[in-house]
Short mmCIF file of C-alpha atoms in Angstrom, two decimals:
data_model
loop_
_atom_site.label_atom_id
_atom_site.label_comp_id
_atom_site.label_asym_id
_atom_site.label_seq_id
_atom_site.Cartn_x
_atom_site.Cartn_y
_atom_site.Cartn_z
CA UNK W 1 115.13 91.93 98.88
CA UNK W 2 118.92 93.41 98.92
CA UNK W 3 119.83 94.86 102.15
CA UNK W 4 123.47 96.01 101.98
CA UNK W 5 124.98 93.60 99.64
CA UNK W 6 123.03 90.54 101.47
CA UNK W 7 119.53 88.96 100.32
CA UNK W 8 116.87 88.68 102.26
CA UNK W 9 113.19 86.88 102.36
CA UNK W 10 109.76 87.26 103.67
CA UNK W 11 106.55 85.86 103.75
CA UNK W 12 103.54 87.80 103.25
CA UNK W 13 99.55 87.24 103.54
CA UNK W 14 97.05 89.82 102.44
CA UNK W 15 93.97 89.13 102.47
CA UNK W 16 91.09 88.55 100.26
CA UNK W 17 89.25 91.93 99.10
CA UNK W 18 86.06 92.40 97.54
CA UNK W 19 86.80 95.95 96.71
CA UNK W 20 89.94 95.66 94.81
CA UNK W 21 90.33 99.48 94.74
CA UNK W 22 93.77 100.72 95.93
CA UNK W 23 92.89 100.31 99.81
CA UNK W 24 95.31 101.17 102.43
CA UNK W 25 95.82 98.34 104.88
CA UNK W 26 97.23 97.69 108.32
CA UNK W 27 100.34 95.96 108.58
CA UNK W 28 101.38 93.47 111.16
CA UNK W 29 105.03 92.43 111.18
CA UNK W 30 105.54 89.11 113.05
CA UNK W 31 109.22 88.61 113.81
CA UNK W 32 110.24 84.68 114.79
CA UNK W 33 112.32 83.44 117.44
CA UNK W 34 115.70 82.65 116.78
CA UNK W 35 116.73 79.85 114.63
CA UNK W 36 113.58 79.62 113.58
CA UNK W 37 111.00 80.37 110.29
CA UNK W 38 108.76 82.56 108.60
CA UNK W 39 106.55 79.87 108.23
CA UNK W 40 106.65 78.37 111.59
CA UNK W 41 105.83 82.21 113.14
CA UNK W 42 102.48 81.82 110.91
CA UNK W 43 102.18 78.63 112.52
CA UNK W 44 102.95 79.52 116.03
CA UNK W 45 101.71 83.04 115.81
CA UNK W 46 98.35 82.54 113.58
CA UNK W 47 97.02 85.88 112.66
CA UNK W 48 95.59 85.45 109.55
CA UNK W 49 91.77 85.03 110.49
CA UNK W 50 91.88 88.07 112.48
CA UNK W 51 93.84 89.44 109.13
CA UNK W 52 90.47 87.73 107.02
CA UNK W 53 88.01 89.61 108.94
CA UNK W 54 89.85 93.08 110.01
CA UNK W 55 91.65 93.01 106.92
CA UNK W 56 95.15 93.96 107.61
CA UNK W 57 98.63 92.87 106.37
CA UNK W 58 100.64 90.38 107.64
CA UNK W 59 104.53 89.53 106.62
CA UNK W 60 106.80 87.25 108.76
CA UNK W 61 110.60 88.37 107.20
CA UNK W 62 113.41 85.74 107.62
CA UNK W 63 116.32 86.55 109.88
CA UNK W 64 119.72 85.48 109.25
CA UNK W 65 119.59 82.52 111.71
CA UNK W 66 118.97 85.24 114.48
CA UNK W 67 117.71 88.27 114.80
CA UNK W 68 121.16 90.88 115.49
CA UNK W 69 119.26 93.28 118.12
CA UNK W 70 122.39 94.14 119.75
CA UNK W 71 124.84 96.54 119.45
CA UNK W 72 127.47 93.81 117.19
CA UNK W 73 125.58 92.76 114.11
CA UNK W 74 128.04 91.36 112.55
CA UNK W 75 127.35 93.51 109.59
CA UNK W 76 123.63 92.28 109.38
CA UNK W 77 121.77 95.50 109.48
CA UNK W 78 118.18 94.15 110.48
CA UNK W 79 116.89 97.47 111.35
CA UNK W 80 117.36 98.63 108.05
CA UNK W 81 116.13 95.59 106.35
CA UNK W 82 112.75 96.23 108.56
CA UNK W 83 112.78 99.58 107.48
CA UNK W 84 112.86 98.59 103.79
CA UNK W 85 110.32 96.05 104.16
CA UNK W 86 108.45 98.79 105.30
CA UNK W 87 108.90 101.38 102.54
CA UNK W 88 108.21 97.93 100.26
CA UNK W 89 105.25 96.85 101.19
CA UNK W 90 103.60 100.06 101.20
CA UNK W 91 104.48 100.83 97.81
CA UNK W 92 103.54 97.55 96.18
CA UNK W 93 100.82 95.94 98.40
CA UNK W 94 99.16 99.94 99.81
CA UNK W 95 99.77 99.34 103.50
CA UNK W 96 99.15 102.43 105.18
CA UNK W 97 102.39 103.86 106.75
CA UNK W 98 100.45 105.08 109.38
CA UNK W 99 99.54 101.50 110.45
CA UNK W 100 102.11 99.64 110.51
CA UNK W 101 102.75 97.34 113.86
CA UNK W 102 105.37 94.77 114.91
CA UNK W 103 105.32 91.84 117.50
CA UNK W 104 107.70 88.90 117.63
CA UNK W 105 108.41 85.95 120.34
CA UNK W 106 111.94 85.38 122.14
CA UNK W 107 115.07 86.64 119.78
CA UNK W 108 112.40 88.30 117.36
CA UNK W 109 110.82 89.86 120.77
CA UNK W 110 113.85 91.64 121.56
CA UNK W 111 114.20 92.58 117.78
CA UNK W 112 110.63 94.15 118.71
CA UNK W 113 112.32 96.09 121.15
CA UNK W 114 115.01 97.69 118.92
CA UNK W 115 112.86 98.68 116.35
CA UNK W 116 110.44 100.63 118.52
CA UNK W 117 113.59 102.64 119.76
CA UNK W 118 114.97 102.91 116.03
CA UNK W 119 112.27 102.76 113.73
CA UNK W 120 109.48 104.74 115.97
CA UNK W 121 108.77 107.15 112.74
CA UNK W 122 107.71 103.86 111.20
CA UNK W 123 105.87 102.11 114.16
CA UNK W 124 102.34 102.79 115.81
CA UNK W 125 102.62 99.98 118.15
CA UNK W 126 104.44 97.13 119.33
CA UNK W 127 103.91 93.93 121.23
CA UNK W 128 107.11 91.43 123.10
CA UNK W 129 106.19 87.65 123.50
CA UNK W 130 108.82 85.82 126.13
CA UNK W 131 111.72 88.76 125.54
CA UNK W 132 112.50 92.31 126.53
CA UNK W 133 114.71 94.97 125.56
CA UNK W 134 118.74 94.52 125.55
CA UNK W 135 120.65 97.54 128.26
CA UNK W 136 123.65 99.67 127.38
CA UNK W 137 123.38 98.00 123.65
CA UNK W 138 123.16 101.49 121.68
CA UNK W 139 119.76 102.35 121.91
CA UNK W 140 117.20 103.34 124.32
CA UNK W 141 113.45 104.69 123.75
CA UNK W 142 113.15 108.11 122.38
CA UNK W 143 109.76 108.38 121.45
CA UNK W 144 106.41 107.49 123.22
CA UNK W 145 104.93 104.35 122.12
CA UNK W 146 102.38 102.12 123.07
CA UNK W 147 103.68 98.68 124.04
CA UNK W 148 102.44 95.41 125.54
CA UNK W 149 105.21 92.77 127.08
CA UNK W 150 104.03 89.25 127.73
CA UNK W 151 106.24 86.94 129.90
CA UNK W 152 106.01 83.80 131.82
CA UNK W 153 107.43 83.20 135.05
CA UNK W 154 108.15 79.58 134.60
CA UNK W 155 110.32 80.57 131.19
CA UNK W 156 113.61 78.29 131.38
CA UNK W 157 115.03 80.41 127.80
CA UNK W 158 114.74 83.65 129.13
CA UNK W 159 113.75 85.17 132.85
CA UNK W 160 111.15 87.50 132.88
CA UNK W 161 113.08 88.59 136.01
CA UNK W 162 115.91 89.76 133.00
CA UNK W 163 120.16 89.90 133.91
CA UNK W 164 122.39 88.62 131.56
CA UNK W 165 121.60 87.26 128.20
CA UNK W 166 123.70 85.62 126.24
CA UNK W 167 126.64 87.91 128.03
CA UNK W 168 124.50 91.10 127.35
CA UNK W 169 121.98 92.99 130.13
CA UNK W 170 118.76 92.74 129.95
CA UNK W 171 115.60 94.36 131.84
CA UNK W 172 113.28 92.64 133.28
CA UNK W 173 109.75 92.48 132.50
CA UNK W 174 108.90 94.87 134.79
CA UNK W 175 111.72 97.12 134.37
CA UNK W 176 111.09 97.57 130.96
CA UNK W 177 107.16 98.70 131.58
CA UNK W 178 108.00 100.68 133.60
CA UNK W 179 110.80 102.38 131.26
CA UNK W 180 108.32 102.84 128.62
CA UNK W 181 105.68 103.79 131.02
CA UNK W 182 107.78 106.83 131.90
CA UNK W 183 108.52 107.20 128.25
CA UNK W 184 104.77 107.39 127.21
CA UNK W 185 104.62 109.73 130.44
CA UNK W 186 101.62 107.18 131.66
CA UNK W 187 100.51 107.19 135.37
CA UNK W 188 102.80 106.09 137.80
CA UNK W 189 100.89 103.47 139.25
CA UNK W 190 98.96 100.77 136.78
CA UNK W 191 95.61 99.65 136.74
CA UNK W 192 95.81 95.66 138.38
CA UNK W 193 93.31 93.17 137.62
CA UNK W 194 93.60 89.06 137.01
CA UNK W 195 92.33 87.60 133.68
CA UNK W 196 89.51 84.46 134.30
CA UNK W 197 91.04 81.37 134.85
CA UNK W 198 88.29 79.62 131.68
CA UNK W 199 91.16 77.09 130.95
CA UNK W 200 91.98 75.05 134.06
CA UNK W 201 94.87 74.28 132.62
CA UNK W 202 97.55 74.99 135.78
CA UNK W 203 98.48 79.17 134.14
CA UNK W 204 96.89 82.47 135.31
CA UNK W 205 97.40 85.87 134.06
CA UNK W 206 98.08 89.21 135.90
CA UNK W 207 97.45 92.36 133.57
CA UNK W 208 99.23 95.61 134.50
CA UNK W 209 97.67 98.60 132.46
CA UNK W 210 99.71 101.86 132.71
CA UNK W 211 98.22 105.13 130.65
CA UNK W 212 98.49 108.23 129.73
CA UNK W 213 95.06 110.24 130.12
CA UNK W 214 95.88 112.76 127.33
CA UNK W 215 96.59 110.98 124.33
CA UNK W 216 95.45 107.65 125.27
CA UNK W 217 99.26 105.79 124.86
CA UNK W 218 99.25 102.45 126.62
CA UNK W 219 101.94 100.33 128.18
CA UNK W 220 100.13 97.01 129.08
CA UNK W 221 102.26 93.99 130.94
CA UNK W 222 100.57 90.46 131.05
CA UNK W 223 102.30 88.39 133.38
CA UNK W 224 101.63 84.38 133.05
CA UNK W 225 102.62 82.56 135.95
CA UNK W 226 103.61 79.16 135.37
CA UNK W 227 103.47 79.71 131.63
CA UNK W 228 106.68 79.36 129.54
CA UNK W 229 108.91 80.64 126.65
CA UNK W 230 105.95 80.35 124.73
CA UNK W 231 102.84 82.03 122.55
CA UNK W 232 99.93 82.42 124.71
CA UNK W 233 96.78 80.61 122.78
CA UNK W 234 99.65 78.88 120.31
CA UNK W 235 100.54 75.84 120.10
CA UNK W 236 102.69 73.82 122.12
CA UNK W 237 105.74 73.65 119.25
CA UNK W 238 108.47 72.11 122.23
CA UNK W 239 107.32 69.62 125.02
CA UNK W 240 107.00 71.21 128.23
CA UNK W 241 109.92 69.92 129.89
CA UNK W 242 112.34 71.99 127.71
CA UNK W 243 110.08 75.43 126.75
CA UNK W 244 107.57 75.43 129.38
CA UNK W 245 103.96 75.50 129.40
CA UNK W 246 101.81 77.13 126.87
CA UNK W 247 98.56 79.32 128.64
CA UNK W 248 95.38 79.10 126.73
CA UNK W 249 93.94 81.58 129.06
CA UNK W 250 95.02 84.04 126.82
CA UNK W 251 94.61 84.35 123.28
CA UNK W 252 98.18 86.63 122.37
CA UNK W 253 97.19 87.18 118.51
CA UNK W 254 93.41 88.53 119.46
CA UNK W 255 94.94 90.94 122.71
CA UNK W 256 97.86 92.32 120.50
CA UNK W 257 95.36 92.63 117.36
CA UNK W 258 92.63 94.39 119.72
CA UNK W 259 95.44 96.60 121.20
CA UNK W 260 97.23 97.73 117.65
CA UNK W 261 94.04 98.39 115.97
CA UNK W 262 93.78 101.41 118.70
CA UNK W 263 96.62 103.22 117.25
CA UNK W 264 98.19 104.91 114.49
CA UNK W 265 101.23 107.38 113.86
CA UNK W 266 101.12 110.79 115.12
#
């Protein structure tokens, strides 16, 4: 794909049909951390059985070593290169423009971020793995959107407590909730309630639910203490003592599959 002079790649799964009529499907866009692959997001971020048995869409694009989700891009435009992959893929593969999600993990989280301030006449829903959305970069949330952040406390990449990034600003975990909360005009104060603790395994997980009663918008925060700058449920792709640890009381790809599949475009 041609993006402003400048090629750029994707991978893409659809899965098998046994109706090979023109079917629209859901679309999940899976953005990778920085530095990283299209490939190793399918690896890391596995949501192709849930794509085999809900049948939906799901394309991992290729930044340009990083995702540019601040205000210098260096004249990478990967905003618009989402929004062609959009346009794209419903044109040639039928995914229905009304379903069309993104979610992505550290660099590609904040990405996330951008596009659901940018691209929210494109995007039903979107999920942030170990990131959070850049301050007093250019954009800011305009439209209501139902969003889920996941963050770990223990994260030695990126705070979930936010500050400076890389020399930019950066909410917190909380902040930006709470930002989107008053965006989807939710209820001030969330619903609060602790996942089981079925793994052992040293994590536990606080879920903060904010909603809005009239249209049923959701701003969901899962907060994993101890847990890294890692996919909850994925696999552990760095040792511990440089990412963190990875939870497996939480299974990311099934809770931000289960939470998309609520929504579509207004």
């Amino acid at each position: 794909m041609n993006v402003n002079g400048i090629e750029r790649a994707y991978v893409r799964y659809i899965p098998e049909m046994t109706d090979k009529k023109d079917i629209k499907m859901p679309m999940v866009i899976s953005l990778h951390g920085g530095f990283a692959t299209p490939k190793g997001q399918f690896h890391l971020a596995d949501f192709r059985p849930l794509a085999d048995r809900d049948k939906f869409i799901v394309v991992c694009p290729a930044s340009k070593h990083i995702w540019h989700d601040g205000r210098n891009n260096k004249g990478i435009d990967d905003v618009k290169f989402i929004d062609q992959l959009i346009t794209y893929m419903v044109k040639t593969y039928h995914a229905d423009p009304e379903r069309v999600y993104v979610t992505g993990i550290s660099n590609g989280g904040f990405m996330t971020s951008r596009l659901a301030c940018q691209l929210s006449n494109r995007i039903a829903a979107i999920a942030v793995v170990a990131g959070s959305m850049n301050e007093n970069e250019g954009y800011a949330p305009v439209k209501p959107m139902p969003v889920i952040y996941m963050h770990g406390t223990k994260d030695p990449v990126f705070s979930n407590k936010g500050g400076k990034f890389f020399g930019r600003l950066t909410y917190s975990q909380d902040q930006a909730i709470k930002l989107w909360a008053k965006i989807d005009k939710c209820s001030s104060t969330p619903v609060v309630s602790n996942l089981p603790d079925n793994a052992n395994d040293g994590t536990s997980i606080v879920k903060e639910e904010y909603s809005n009663p009239n249209n049923g918008v959701k701003v969901v925060g899962y907060t994993i203490n101890n847990g890294g700058h890692t996919w909850p449920g994925g696999w552990q792709y760095l040792p511990k003592f440089i990412v963190g640890k990875t939870t497996k009381n939480l299974d990311a790809c099934q809770v931000i599959w289960d939470f998309f599949k609520q929504y579509k475009l207004n």
